[in-house]
Short mmCIF file of C-alpha atoms in Angstrom, two decimals:
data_model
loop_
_atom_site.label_atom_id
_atom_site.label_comp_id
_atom_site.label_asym_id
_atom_site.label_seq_id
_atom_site.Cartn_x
_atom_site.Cartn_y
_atom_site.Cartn_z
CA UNK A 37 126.50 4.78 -85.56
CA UNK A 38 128.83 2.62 -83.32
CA UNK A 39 132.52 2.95 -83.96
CA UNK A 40 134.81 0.93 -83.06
CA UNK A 41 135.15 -3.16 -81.20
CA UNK A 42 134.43 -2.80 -77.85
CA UNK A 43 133.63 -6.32 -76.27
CA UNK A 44 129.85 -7.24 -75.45
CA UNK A 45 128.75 -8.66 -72.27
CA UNK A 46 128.03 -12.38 -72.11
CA UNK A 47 124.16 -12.84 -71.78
CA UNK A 48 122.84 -12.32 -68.87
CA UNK A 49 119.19 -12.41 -69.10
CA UNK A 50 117.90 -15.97 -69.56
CA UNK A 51 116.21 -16.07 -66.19
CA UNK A 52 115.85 -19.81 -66.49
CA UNK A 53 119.49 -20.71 -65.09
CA UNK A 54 121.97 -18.87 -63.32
CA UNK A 55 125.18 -20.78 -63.03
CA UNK A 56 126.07 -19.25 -59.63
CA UNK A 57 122.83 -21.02 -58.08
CA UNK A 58 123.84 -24.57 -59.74
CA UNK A 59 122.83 -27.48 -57.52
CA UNK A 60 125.36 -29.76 -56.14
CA UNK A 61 124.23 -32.27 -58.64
CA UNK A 62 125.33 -30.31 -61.40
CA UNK A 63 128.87 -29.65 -60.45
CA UNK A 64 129.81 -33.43 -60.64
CA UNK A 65 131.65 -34.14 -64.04
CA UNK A 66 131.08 -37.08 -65.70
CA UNK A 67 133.69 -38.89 -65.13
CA UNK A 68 136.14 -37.37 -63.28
CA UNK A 69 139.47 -37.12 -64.97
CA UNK A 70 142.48 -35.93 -64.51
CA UNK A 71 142.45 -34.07 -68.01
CA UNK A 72 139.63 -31.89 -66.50
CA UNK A 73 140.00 -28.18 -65.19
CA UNK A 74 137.34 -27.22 -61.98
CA UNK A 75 134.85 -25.81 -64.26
CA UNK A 76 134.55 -29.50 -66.22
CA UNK A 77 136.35 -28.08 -69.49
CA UNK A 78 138.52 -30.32 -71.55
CA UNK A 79 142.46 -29.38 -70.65
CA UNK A 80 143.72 -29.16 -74.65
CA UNK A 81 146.83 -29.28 -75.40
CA UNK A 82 147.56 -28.12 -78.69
CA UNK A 83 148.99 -30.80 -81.12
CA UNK A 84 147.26 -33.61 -79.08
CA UNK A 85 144.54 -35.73 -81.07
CA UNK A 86 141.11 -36.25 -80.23
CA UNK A 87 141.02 -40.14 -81.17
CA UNK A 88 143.42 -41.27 -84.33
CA UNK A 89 141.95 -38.36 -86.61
CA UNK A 90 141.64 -34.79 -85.30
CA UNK A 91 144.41 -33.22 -84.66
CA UNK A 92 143.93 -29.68 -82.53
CA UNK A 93 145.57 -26.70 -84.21
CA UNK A 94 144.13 -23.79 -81.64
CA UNK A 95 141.41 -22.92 -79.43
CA UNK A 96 139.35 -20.32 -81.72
CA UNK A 97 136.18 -20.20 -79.03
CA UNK A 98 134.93 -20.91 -75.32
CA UNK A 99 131.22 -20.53 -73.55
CA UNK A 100 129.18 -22.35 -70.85
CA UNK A 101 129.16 -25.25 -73.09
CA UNK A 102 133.10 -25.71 -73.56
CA UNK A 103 135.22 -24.85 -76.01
CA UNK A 104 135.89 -24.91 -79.77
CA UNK A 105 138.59 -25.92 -81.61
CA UNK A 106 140.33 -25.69 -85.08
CA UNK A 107 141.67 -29.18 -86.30
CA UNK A 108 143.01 -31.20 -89.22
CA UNK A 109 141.32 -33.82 -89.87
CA UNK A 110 143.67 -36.66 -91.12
CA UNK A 111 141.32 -38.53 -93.08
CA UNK A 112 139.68 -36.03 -95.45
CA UNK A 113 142.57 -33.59 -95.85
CA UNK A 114 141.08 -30.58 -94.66
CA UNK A 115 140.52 -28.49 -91.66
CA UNK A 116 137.17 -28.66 -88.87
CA UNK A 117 135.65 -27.16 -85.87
CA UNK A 118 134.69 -29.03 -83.42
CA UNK A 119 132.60 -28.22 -80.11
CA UNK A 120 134.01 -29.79 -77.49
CA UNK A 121 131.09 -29.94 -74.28
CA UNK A 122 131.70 -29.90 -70.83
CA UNK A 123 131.72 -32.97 -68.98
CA UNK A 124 129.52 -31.54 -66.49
CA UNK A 125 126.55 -34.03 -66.58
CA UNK A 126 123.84 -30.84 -67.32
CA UNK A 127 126.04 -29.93 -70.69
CA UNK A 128 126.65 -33.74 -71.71
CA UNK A 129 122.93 -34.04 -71.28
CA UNK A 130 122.10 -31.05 -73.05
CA UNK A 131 124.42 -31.88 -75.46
CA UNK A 132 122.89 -35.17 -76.32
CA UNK A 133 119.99 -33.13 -77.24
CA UNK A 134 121.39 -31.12 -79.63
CA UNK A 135 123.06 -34.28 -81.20
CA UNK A 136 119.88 -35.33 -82.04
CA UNK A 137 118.28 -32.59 -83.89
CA UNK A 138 121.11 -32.03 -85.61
CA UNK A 139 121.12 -35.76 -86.99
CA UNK A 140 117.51 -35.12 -87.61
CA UNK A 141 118.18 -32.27 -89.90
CA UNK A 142 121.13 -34.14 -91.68
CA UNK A 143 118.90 -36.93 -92.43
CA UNK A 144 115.91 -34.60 -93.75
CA UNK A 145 118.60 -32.11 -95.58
CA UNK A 146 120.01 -34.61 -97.78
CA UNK A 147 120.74 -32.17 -100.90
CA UNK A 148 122.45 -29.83 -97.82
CA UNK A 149 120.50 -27.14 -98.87
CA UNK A 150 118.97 -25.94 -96.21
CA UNK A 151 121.04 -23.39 -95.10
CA UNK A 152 121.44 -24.77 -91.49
CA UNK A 153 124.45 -25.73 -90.25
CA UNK A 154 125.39 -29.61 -90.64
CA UNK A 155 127.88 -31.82 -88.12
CA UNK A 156 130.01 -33.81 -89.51
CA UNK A 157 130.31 -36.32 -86.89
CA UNK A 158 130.14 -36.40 -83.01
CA UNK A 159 132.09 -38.96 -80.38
CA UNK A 160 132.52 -39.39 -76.86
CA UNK A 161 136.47 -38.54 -76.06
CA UNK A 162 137.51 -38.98 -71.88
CA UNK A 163 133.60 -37.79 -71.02
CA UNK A 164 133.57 -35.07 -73.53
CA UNK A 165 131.10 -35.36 -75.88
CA UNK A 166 132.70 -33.54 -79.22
CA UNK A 167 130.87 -31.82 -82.44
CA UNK A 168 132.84 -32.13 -85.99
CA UNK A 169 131.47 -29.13 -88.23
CA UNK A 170 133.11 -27.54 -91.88
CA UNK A 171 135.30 -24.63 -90.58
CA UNK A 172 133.09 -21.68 -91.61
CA UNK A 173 133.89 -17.82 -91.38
CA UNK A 174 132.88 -15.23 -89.25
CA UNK A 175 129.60 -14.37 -87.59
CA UNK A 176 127.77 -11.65 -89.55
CA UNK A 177 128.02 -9.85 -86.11
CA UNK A 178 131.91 -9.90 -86.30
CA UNK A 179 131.90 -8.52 -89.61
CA UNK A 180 129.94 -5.80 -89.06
CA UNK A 181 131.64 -4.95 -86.12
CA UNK A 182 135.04 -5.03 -87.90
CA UNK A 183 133.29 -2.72 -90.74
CA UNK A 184 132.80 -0.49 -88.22
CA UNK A 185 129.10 -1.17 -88.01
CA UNK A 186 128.37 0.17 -91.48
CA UNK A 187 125.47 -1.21 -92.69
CA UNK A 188 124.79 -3.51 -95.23
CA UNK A 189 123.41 -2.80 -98.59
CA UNK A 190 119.72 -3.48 -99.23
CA UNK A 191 120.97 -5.79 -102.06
CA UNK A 192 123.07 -7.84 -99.76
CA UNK A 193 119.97 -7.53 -96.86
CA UNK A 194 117.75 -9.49 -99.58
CA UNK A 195 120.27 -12.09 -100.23
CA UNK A 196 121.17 -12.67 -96.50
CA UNK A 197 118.05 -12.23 -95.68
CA UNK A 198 116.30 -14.68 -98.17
CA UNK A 199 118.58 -17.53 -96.79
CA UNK A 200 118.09 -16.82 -93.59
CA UNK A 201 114.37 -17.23 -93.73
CA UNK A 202 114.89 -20.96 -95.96
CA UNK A 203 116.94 -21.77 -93.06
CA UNK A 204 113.89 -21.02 -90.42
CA UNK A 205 111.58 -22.42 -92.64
CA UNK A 206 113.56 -25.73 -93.13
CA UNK A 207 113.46 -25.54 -89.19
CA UNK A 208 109.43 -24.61 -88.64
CA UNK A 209 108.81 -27.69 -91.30
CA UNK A 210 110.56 -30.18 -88.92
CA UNK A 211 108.45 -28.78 -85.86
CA UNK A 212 111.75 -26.95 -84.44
CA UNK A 213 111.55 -23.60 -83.24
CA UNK A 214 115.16 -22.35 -83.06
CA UNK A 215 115.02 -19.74 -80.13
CA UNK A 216 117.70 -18.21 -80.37
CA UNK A 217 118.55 -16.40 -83.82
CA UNK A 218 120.68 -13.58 -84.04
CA UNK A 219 123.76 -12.22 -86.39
CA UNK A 220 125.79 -13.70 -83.52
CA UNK A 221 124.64 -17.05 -84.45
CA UNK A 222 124.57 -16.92 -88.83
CA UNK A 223 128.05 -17.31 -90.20
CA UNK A 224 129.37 -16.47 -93.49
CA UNK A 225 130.42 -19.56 -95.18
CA UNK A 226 133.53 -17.40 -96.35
CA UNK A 227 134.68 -14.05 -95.13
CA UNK A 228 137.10 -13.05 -97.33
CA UNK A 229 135.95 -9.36 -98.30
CA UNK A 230 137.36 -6.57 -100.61
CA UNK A 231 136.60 -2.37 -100.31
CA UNK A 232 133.86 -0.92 -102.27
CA UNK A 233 132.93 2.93 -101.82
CA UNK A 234 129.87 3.68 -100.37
CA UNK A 235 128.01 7.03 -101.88
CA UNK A 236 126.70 7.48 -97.90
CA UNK A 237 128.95 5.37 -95.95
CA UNK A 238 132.52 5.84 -97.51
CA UNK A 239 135.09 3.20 -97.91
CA UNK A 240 133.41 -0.23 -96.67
CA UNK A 241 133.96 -3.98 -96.41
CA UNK A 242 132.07 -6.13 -99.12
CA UNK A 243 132.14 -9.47 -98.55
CA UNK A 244 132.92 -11.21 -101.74
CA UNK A 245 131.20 -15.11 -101.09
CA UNK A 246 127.40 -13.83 -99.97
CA UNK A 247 126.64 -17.70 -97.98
CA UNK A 248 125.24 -17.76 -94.98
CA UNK A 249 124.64 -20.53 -92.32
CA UNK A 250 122.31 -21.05 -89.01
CA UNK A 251 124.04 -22.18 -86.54
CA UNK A 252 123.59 -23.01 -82.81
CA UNK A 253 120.72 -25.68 -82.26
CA UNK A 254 121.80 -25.72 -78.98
CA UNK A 255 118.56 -24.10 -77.83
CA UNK A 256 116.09 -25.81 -80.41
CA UNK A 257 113.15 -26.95 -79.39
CA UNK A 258 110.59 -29.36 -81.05
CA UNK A 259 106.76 -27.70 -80.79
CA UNK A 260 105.73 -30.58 -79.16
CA UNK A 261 108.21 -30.26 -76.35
CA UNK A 262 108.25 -27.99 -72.88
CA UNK A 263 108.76 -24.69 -73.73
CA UNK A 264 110.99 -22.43 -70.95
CA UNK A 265 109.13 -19.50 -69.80
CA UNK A 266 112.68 -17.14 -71.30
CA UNK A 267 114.21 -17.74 -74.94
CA UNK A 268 116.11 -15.51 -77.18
CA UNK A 269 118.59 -13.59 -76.23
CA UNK A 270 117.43 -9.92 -75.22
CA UNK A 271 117.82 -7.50 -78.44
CA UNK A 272 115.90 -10.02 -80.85
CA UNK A 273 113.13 -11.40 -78.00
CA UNK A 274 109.38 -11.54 -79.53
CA UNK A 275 106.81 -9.80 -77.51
CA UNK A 276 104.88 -12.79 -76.36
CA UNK A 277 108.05 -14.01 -74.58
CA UNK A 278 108.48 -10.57 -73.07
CA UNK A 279 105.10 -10.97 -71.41
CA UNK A 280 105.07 -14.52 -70.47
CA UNK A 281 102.08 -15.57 -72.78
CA UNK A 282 103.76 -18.49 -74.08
CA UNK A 283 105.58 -18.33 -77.45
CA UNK A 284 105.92 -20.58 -80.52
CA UNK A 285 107.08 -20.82 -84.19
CA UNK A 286 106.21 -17.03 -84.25
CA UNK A 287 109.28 -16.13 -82.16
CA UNK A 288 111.83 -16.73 -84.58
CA UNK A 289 110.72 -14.52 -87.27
CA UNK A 290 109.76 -11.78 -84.49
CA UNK A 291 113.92 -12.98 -84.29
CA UNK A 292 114.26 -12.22 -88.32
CA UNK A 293 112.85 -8.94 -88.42
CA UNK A 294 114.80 -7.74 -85.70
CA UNK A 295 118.10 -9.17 -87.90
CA UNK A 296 117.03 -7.70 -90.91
CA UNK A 297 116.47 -4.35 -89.23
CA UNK A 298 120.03 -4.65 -87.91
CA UNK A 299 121.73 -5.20 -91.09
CA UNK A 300 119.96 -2.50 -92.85
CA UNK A 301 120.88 0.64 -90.18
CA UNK A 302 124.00 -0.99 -88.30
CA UNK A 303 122.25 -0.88 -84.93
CA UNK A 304 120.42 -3.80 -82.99
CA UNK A 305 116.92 -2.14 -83.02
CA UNK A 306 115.86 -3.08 -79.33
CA UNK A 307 119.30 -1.83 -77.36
CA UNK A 308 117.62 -2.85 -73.91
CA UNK A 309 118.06 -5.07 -70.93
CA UNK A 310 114.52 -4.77 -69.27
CA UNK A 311 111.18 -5.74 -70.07
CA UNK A 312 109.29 -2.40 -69.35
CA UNK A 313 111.63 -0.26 -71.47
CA UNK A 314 111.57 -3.22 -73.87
CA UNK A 315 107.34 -3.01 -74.37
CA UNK A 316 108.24 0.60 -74.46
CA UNK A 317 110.46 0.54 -77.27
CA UNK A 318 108.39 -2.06 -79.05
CA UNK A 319 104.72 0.62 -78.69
CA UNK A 320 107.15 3.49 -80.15
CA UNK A 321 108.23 1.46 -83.28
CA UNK A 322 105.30 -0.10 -83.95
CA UNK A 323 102.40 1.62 -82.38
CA UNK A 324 100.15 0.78 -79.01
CA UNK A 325 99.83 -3.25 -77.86
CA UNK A 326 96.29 -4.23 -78.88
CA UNK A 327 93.96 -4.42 -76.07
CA UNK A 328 93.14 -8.29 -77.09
CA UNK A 329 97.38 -9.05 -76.87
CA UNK A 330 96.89 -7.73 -73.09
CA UNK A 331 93.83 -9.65 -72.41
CA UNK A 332 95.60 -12.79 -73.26
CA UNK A 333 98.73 -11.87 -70.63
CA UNK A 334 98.66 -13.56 -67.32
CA UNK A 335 96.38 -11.39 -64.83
CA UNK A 336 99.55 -11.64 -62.31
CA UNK A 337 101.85 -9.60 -65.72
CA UNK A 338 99.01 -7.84 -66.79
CA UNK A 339 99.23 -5.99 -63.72
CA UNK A 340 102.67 -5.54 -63.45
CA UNK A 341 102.91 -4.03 -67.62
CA UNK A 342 99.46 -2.60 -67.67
CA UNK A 343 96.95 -0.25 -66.25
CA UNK A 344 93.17 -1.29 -66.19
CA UNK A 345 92.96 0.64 -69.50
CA UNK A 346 95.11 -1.33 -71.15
CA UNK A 347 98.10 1.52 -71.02
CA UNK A 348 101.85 0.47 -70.61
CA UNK A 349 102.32 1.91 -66.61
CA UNK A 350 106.61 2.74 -68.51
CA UNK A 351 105.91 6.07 -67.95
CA UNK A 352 105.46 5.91 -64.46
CA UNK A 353 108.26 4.39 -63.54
CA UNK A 354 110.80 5.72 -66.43
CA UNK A 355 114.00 6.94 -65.57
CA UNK A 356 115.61 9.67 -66.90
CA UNK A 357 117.94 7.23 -69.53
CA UNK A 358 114.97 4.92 -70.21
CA UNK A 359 112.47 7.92 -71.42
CA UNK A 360 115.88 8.88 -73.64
CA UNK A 361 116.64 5.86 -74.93
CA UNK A 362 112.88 5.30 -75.89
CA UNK A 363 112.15 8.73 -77.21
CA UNK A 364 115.32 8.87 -79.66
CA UNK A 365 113.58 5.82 -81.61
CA UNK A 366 111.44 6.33 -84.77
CA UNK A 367 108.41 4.38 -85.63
CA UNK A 368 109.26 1.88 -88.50
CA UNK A 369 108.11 3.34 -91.57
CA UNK A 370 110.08 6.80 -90.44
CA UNK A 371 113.29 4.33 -91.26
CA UNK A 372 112.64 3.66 -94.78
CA UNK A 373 112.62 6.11 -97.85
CA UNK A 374 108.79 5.17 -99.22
CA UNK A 375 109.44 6.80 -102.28
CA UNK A 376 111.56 3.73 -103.38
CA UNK A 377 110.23 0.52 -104.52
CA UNK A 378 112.93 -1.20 -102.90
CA UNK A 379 112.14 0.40 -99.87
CA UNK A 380 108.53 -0.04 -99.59
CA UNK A 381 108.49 -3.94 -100.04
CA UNK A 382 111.43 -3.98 -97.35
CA UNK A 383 109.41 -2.10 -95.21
CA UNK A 384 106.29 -4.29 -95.66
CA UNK A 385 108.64 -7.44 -94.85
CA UNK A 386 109.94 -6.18 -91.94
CA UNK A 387 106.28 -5.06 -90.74
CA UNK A 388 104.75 -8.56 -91.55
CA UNK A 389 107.46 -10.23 -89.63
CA UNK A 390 107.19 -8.27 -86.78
CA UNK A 391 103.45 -7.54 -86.08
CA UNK A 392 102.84 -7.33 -82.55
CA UNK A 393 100.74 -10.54 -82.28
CA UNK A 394 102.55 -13.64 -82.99
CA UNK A 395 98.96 -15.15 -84.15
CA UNK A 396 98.78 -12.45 -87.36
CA UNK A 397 102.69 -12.65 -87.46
CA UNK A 398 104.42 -13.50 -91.53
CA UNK A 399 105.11 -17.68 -91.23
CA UNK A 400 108.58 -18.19 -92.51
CA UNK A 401 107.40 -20.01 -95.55
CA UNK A 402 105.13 -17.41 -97.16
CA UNK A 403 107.72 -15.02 -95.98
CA UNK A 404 109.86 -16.25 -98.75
CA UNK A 405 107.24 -15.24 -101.34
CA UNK A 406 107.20 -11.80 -100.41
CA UNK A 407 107.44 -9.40 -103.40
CA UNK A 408 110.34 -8.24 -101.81
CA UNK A 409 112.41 -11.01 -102.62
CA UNK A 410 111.33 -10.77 -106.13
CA UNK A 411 112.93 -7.65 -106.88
CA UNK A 412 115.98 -7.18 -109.24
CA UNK A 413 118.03 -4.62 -106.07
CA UNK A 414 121.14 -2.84 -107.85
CA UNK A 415 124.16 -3.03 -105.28
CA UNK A 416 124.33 0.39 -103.82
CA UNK A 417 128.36 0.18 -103.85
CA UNK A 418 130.38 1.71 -106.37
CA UNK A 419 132.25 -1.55 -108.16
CA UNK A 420 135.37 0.05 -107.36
CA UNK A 421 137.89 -2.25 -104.90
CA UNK A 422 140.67 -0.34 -103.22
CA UNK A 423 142.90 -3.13 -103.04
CA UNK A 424 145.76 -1.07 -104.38
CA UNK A 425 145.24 0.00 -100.46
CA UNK A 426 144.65 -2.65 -98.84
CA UNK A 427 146.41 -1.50 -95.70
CA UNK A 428 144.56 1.81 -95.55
CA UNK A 429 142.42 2.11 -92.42
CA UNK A 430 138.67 2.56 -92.90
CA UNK A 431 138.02 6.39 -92.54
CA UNK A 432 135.11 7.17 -89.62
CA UNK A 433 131.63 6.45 -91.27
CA UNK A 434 130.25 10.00 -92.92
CA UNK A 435 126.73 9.01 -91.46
CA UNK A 436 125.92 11.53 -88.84
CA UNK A 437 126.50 10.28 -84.85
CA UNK A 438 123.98 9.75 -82.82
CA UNK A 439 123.33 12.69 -80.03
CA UNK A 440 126.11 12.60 -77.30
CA UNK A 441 128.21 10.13 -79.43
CA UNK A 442 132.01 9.37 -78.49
CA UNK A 443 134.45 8.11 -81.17
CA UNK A 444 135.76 4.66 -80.18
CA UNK A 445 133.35 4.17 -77.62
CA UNK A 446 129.37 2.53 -77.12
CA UNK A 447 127.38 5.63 -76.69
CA UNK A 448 126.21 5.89 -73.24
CA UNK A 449 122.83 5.86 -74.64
CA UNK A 450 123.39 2.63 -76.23
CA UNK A 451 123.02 -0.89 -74.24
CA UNK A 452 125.71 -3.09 -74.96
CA UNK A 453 123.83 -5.76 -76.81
CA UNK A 454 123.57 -9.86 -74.99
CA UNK A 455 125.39 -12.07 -76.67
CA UNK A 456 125.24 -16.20 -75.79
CA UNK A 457 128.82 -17.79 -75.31
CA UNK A 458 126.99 -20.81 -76.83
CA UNK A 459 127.81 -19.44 -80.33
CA UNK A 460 129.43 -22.16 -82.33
CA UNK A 461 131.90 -20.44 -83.55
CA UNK A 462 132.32 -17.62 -81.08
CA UNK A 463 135.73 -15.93 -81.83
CA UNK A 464 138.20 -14.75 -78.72
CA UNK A 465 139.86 -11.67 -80.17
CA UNK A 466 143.27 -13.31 -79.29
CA UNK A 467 142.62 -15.87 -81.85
CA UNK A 468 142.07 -13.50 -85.06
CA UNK A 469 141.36 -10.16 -86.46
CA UNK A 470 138.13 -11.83 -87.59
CA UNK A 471 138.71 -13.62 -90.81
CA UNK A 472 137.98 -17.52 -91.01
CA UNK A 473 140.92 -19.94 -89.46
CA UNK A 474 143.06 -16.74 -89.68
CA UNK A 475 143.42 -14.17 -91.95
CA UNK A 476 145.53 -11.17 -93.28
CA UNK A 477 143.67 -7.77 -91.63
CA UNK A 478 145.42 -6.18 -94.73
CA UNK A 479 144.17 -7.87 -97.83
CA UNK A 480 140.91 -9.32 -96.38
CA UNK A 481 141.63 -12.86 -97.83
CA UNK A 482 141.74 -15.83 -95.36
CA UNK A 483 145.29 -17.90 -94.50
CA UNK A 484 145.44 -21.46 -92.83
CA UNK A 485 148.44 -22.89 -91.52
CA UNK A 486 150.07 -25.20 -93.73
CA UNK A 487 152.84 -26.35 -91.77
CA UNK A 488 150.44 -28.88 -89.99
CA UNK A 489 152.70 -32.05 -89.38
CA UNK A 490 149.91 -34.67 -89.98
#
């Protein structure tokens, strides 16, 4: 198990753009103020407004896009994120996109129950096009880093995971194929969180409010539209996009499965950052690719993955740290204890969401009516909060360290996972421990200013 917050790498595998090899075009900001920096982000000055009714409190994120910020909105008495986008003309265009499906979704989600997340409002301010959303809590990512990546119980896996899934299939039913799930991009409505002992993993962070919320439509894309050769980011990527056979609703819960896995055992399943060791990963889990998935690869990728027989050529090319990396992983049903209920039906879930061919792959709809979900799952925590400690630190994890493991440290054996700076709410460390709008790291309960001077 991972101990410890050590930073992960921006994304760097989505082939289809490279910011370094931008064309001239792309550079131009639209327009060209004065209240621009050289990369087209927005200048913010804390305290200013963005028109009469946002006032900005702090920065709390910053990608590719632009940057978010925490403000109080003057009207409705309460405090907002918004997204403020480049005014580079790629990310106002892009931007406009994303506008759209998420007015599309607020107009079919009219009970809000979706699970996805919903904007507010969005305006044009000095060539910045700007995103109002409800200020929400952390990414499930952050708070399982912060818990030292202790992993969560099955019972909270099931209720995470069942929203999740309502989210994706509120998403397939439009004809929008997210692209880009992962626990980066699913934030807990409230992080607030209390300690409950853990008969295997000790002392651990609960989190009290168990509401969840997709986020990120950035990369959306409606079935009917082009689909990019690359989506996903890396540690959650289906198959079918890993061999360039085209890709479609199927991705995303290829996408699921890989998130459920993770909050289950506290590790991203697929801790890789190239395609070969990728198929090789995905054969050890889950068994040899069919000869009929191969057939249906591009001859030109065929050759490059495959051998006339239909073998993966990995081992003939394998370094030393890829054959390791691949030979410490289990196939799937080694991860679960079959002699539980529980456990089985998880298990089964996780296998129906992430069968090799996208074409026999669980939809997200019927995926909600797995017998899984139907089961009555006892939390696995002792209902005993430490509070009367709540300045204790969280002792090291009593599950046994993987081979070679340093304290503090990734593992040299384990890839430091992607990560898109898209993420709505992506939090810079300087900003907070990782509670929402602020927080005390003591008592786990969030804190917003109130001195605000509206």
């Amino acid at each position: 198990m991972r101990v410890g917050g050590e930073k992960r790498p921006l994304r760097q595998d989505l082939q289809d753009y490279d910011p370094r090899q931008r064309r001239r075009t792309d550079e131009v900001k639209y327009p060209d103020h004065q209240w621009d920096d050289k990369d087209g982000h927005y200048m913010i000055t804390l305290g200013e407004s963005l028109l009469p009714r946002y006032k900005i409190l702090k920065v709390i994120g910053e990608g590719t896009f632009g940057k978010v910020t925490q403000c109080w909105d003057r009207h409705e008495k309460k405090y907002v994120a918004i997204k403020i986008i480049k005014s580079i003309q790629k990310y106002r265009d892009a931007a406009k996109v994303e506008i759209s499906i998420l007015k599309d979704i607020e107009r079919k989600d009219k009970n809000g129950t979706s699970g996805c997340i919903r904007m507010l409002e969005a305006f044009d301010f000095r060539g910045h096009f700007c995103l109002v959303f409800d200020l929400l809590g952390m990414s499930m990512y952050d708070f399982l880093r912060q818990n030292s990546y202790r992993p969560f119980s099955l019972n909270e896996v099931q209720i995470f995971g069942k929203q999740i899934l309502n989210a994706v299939s509120f998403l397939h039913n439009m004809g929008l194929i997210h692209t880009d799930l992962k626990l980066e991009n699913v934030l807990l409505v409230n992080s607030d969180w209390q300690y409950h002992r853990h008969a295997v993993h000790g002392r651990s962070r609960v989190v009290k409010r168990k509401d969840v919320v997709v986020i990120d439509l950035g990369s959306a894309i409606y079935e009917k539209d082009h689909h990019a050769t690359v989506v996903s980011t890396r540690h959650y990527r289906a198959p079918e996009v890993v061999l360039g056979m085209g890709w479609s609703f199927p991705c995303d819960l290829w996408s699921v499965g890989c998130i459920l896995l993770e909050l289950f055992t506290g590790e991203a399943t697929f801790q890789t950052h190239e395609n070969m060791e990728h198929l090789a990963m995905m054969e050890k889990i889950f068994g040899k690719i069919p000869l009929h998935i191969v057939s249906r690869v591009d001859r030109k990728e065929s050759g490059r993955y495959f051998s006339d027989s239909g073998e993966l050529r990995w081992s003939e090319e394998a370094t030393q740290d890829s054959v390791r990396a691949v030979e410490k992983l289990k196939p799937l049903k080694s991860m679960f204890d079959l002699s539980r209920e529980d456990h089985r039906q998880f298990y089964d879930l996780c296998r129906e969401l992430m069968i090799l061919d996208p074409n026999s792959r669980m939809t997200a709809s019927a995926s909600l009516n797995h017998p899984f979900f139907q089961l009555n799952i006892e939390p696995d925590f002792t209902d005993l909060t430490l509070l009367q400690y709540p300045d204790a630190p969280i002792p090291p994890s009593t599950m046994p360290a993987p081979p070679g493991h340093v304290p503090g440290k990734i593992n040299s054996t384990q890839v430091p996972r992607n990560t898109a700076s898209e993420t709505l709410l992506q939090q810079n460390p300087s900003f907070h421990a990782g509670l929402p709008a602020g927080g005390s790291e003591t008592s786990g309960k969030s804190w917003l200013p109130q001195d605000i001077n509206a």
